[in-house]
Structures are given as structure tokens and as C-alpha cells.
Amino acid sequence: MAVSSSTDDALRLPQPSSARLWEVDALRGIAIVLMIYFHLMWDLFYFGLYGGDLLGSGWQLFARSIGATFLFVMGLSATLTHARLKARTASPFGWYLRRGLRIFACGLLVTAATFVFAPPNAVLFGILHLLGVALILVYPFLEAPRWVTALLALAVIAVGWQWYGQTVAHAWLLPLGLPPAGRFMLDYYPLLPWFGFVLLGVLAGRSWYADGRRSFSLPDLSEQPLVRALRFLGRHSLLIYLLHQPLLIGGLLLVLRLRGA
């Protein structure tokens, strides 16, 4: 499980569907579809039903591009939410804190499940852990000077890439991108470099959707059947992330059992 996520379930205010930006939901929905496809291929590989190299650079680049998309959209969505929250409360940080802790708690559920089913490769800091922490850390940058956010985004990505592949003797630096030696995790998204993609999403949101409004013209495709389906997936991304792997694995186990019967 190399990607995932999602976050509009945790980045959502009670509001009519007309207030939502269809292109943001649709982009998240596309990432959801690609994530499910990759995880299906991973499960087939894990059960010996696919002979490709899922650990090879091509598949891993594909997986990481999906993760980067989720993180970028999360940063963008955080700016939209901030614009709406400011109109309702003078202190929106509590909302980000609660949602961030909620997503992080979902990450802990993934940790517990992988300790049960794949203890040598348990997820200690996967994409849900990252999203939960990032949603809290991103708050100061929703109104910070854009050049500060841009410089920090580039620095975080550069340092994370510099550290890529390096290991240490203990697990304390694992959230920062330095995992313990000899530990392979099914899902690992440390703050460095991945928080940088959240900050890039914040920059995009503040540039393209100032005050929560689209600053460019776009044809309204929101009611096209395919777009509506993608919007639905995007709006329920967290729930889909939590449920899709048990459903995929359960389905494959059933198929294997029927084949062996």
C-alpha cells in the first residue's frame, strides 16, 4: 500500500454541494481511481497472481505520483476551507487540529491492522499519519507570505530527496524521512519531502482560488456522468481509502479459495 488518501471527508464543512468546486473533487477522484488500481496490482503481486516488479522504479514512480497528487490537493483544499472558516469564526485553528487528529487516528488504525496481518512490514508512518500531521502543520502557511511558503516547500522537498535511502539505528527520526535500517514498510510517507507537496498545494490554492473563489474561467462539467462519478469518489475519499483494501483482499482471497476448491 504505497499511496492513498484522501482528505476531503476531513477537510469539509457542512455546505451545499453547489458551494464545492467540482474540479477539485474530480481531481481527488482521479487519484482515488489510480490508487485503487495500484493497490489491486499490488495485491495481485502479493498473492503471486501478477509477475511484474511492483518494487521497480516504474511502478513506484506511478505510486508516488498518486501520493503527491493527494497531498497537493489536500493543501489546495486547506486554503478553500480556511476561506470558508474565516467567514464563520475568528479562530479556525481548532477545526484543523480536530480534523488532523481524526485523520492521524485513522492512520493508527492502519498501523494496528498491518501489525496484525503483516508485522514485519507494518505501517508506522504512512500517508494517513502524514496527512493528519500535515493538516495541523499547514495552518500557519494559509496566511503566511507566499514567498516563505514557496521557499519552505522547495527546502523540504530538497532535503527529503537528499535523505532518500538513508537509514539510522533507531525509529525516532522515521517521521522526518530517516527510517531504521532493515525496516521495509508497506506504506511510508515521511514529512520530508512529502510535506513540501502540501505546501505547493497551498500556494496553488492561494493563487488560483483566492478567498475560496475560482480566479480563472472553466467550463462547467460538474454534471457530466464521468465527472459526477469522480466527484463522488473525491467527496468520500477517506472512507474509500479505509475500506478499499479489505474489500480487494477479501475478494482475492475468495477467488483463490474458489480456484482451489
PDB file of N, CA, C and O in Angstrom, residues 9 36 46 48 63 66 92 103 130 134 199 222 241:
ATOM      1  N   ASP A   9     -13.114  14.306   3.211  1.00  0.00           N
ATOM      2  CA  ASP A   9     -14.008  13.956   4.303  1.00  0.00           C
ATOM      3  C   ASP A   9     -13.576  14.671   5.565  1.00  0.00           C
ATOM      4  O   ASP A   9     -14.397  15.047   6.404  1.00  0.00           O
ATOM      5  N   ILE A  36      -6.686   2.870  -6.276  1.00  0.00           N
ATOM      6  CA  ILE A  36      -7.307   1.550  -6.208  1.00  0.00           C
ATOM      7  C   ILE A  36      -6.674   0.618  -7.241  1.00  0.00           C
ATOM      8  O   ILE A  36      -6.414  -0.568  -6.961  1.00  0.00           O
ATOM      9  N   TYR A  46       1.276  -9.552  -4.486  1.00  0.00           N
ATOM     10  CA  TYR A  46       1.494 -10.143  -3.163  1.00  0.00           C
ATOM     11  C   TYR A  46       1.020 -11.596  -3.121  1.00  0.00           C
ATOM     12  O   TYR A  46       1.666 -12.453  -2.506  1.00  0.00           O
ATOM     13  N   GLY A  48       0.892 -13.582  -5.646  1.00  0.00           N
ATOM     14  CA  GLY A  48       1.527 -14.360  -6.703  1.00  0.00           C
ATOM     15  C   GLY A  48       0.728 -14.461  -7.973  1.00  0.00           C
ATOM     16  O   GLY A  48       0.964 -15.352  -8.797  1.00  0.00           O
ATOM     17  N   ALA A  63       3.151   5.118  -8.190  1.00  0.00           N
ATOM     18  CA  ALA A  63       2.537   5.180  -6.867  1.00  0.00           C
ATOM     19  C   ALA A  63       2.812   6.518  -6.193  1.00  0.00           C
ATOM     20  O   ALA A  63       1.913   7.142  -5.609  1.00  0.00           O
ATOM     21  N   ILE A  66       0.798   9.402  -7.445  1.00  0.00           N
ATOM     22  CA  ILE A  66      -0.555   9.421  -6.898  1.00  0.00           C
ATOM     23  C   ILE A  66      -0.541  10.039  -5.505  1.00  0.00           C
ATOM     24  O   ILE A  66      -1.378  10.880  -5.160  1.00  0.00           O
ATOM     25  N   PRO A  92      -9.999  29.668  13.467  1.00  0.00           N
ATOM     26  CA  PRO A  92     -10.282  28.385  12.813  1.00  0.00           C
ATOM     27  C   PRO A  92      -9.328  27.263  13.171  1.00  0.00           C
ATOM     28  O   PRO A  92      -9.559  26.126  12.777  1.00  0.00           O
ATOM     29  N   ILE A 103      -7.695  12.275  11.283  1.00  0.00           N
ATOM     30  CA  ILE A 103      -7.019  11.544  10.207  1.00  0.00           C
ATOM     31  C   ILE A 103      -5.858  10.734  10.768  1.00  0.00           C
ATOM     32  O   ILE A 103      -5.622   9.587  10.370  1.00  0.00           O
ATOM     33  N   LEU A 130       0.792  11.070   7.817  1.00  0.00           N
ATOM     34  CA  LEU A 130       1.322  12.312   7.263  1.00  0.00           C
ATOM     35  C   LEU A 130       0.220  13.347   7.067  1.00  0.00           C
ATOM     36  O   LEU A 130       0.380  14.518   7.438  1.00  0.00           O
ATOM     37  N   ALA A 134       0.204  16.884   8.759  1.00  0.00           N
ATOM     38  CA  ALA A 134       0.346  17.996   7.819  1.00  0.00           C
ATOM     39  C   ALA A 134      -0.821  18.966   7.911  1.00  0.00           C
ATOM     40  O   ALA A 134      -0.646  20.182   7.759  1.00  0.00           O
ATOM     41  N   LEU A 199       2.519  22.040   0.833  1.00  0.00           N
ATOM     42  CA  LEU A 199       2.771  23.478   0.752  1.00  0.00           C
ATOM     43  C   LEU A 199       2.607  23.986  -0.681  1.00  0.00           C
ATOM     44  O   LEU A 199       2.110  25.106  -0.891  1.00  0.00           O
ATOM     45  N   SER A 222     -19.531  19.774 -14.260  1.00  0.00           N
ATOM     46  CA  SER A 222     -19.833  19.091 -12.998  1.00  0.00           C
ATOM     47  C   SER A 222     -20.920  18.043 -13.123  1.00  0.00           C
ATOM     48  O   SER A 222     -20.957  17.087 -12.333  1.00  0.00           O
ATOM     49  N   TYR A 241     -10.589   5.085   1.156  1.00  0.00           N
ATOM     50  CA  TYR A 241      -9.232   4.645   1.487  1.00  0.00           C
ATOM     51  C   TYR A 241      -9.256   3.561   2.563  1.00  0.00           C
ATOM     52  O   TYR A 241      -8.534   2.561   2.482  1.00  0.00           O
TER      53      TYR A 241
END
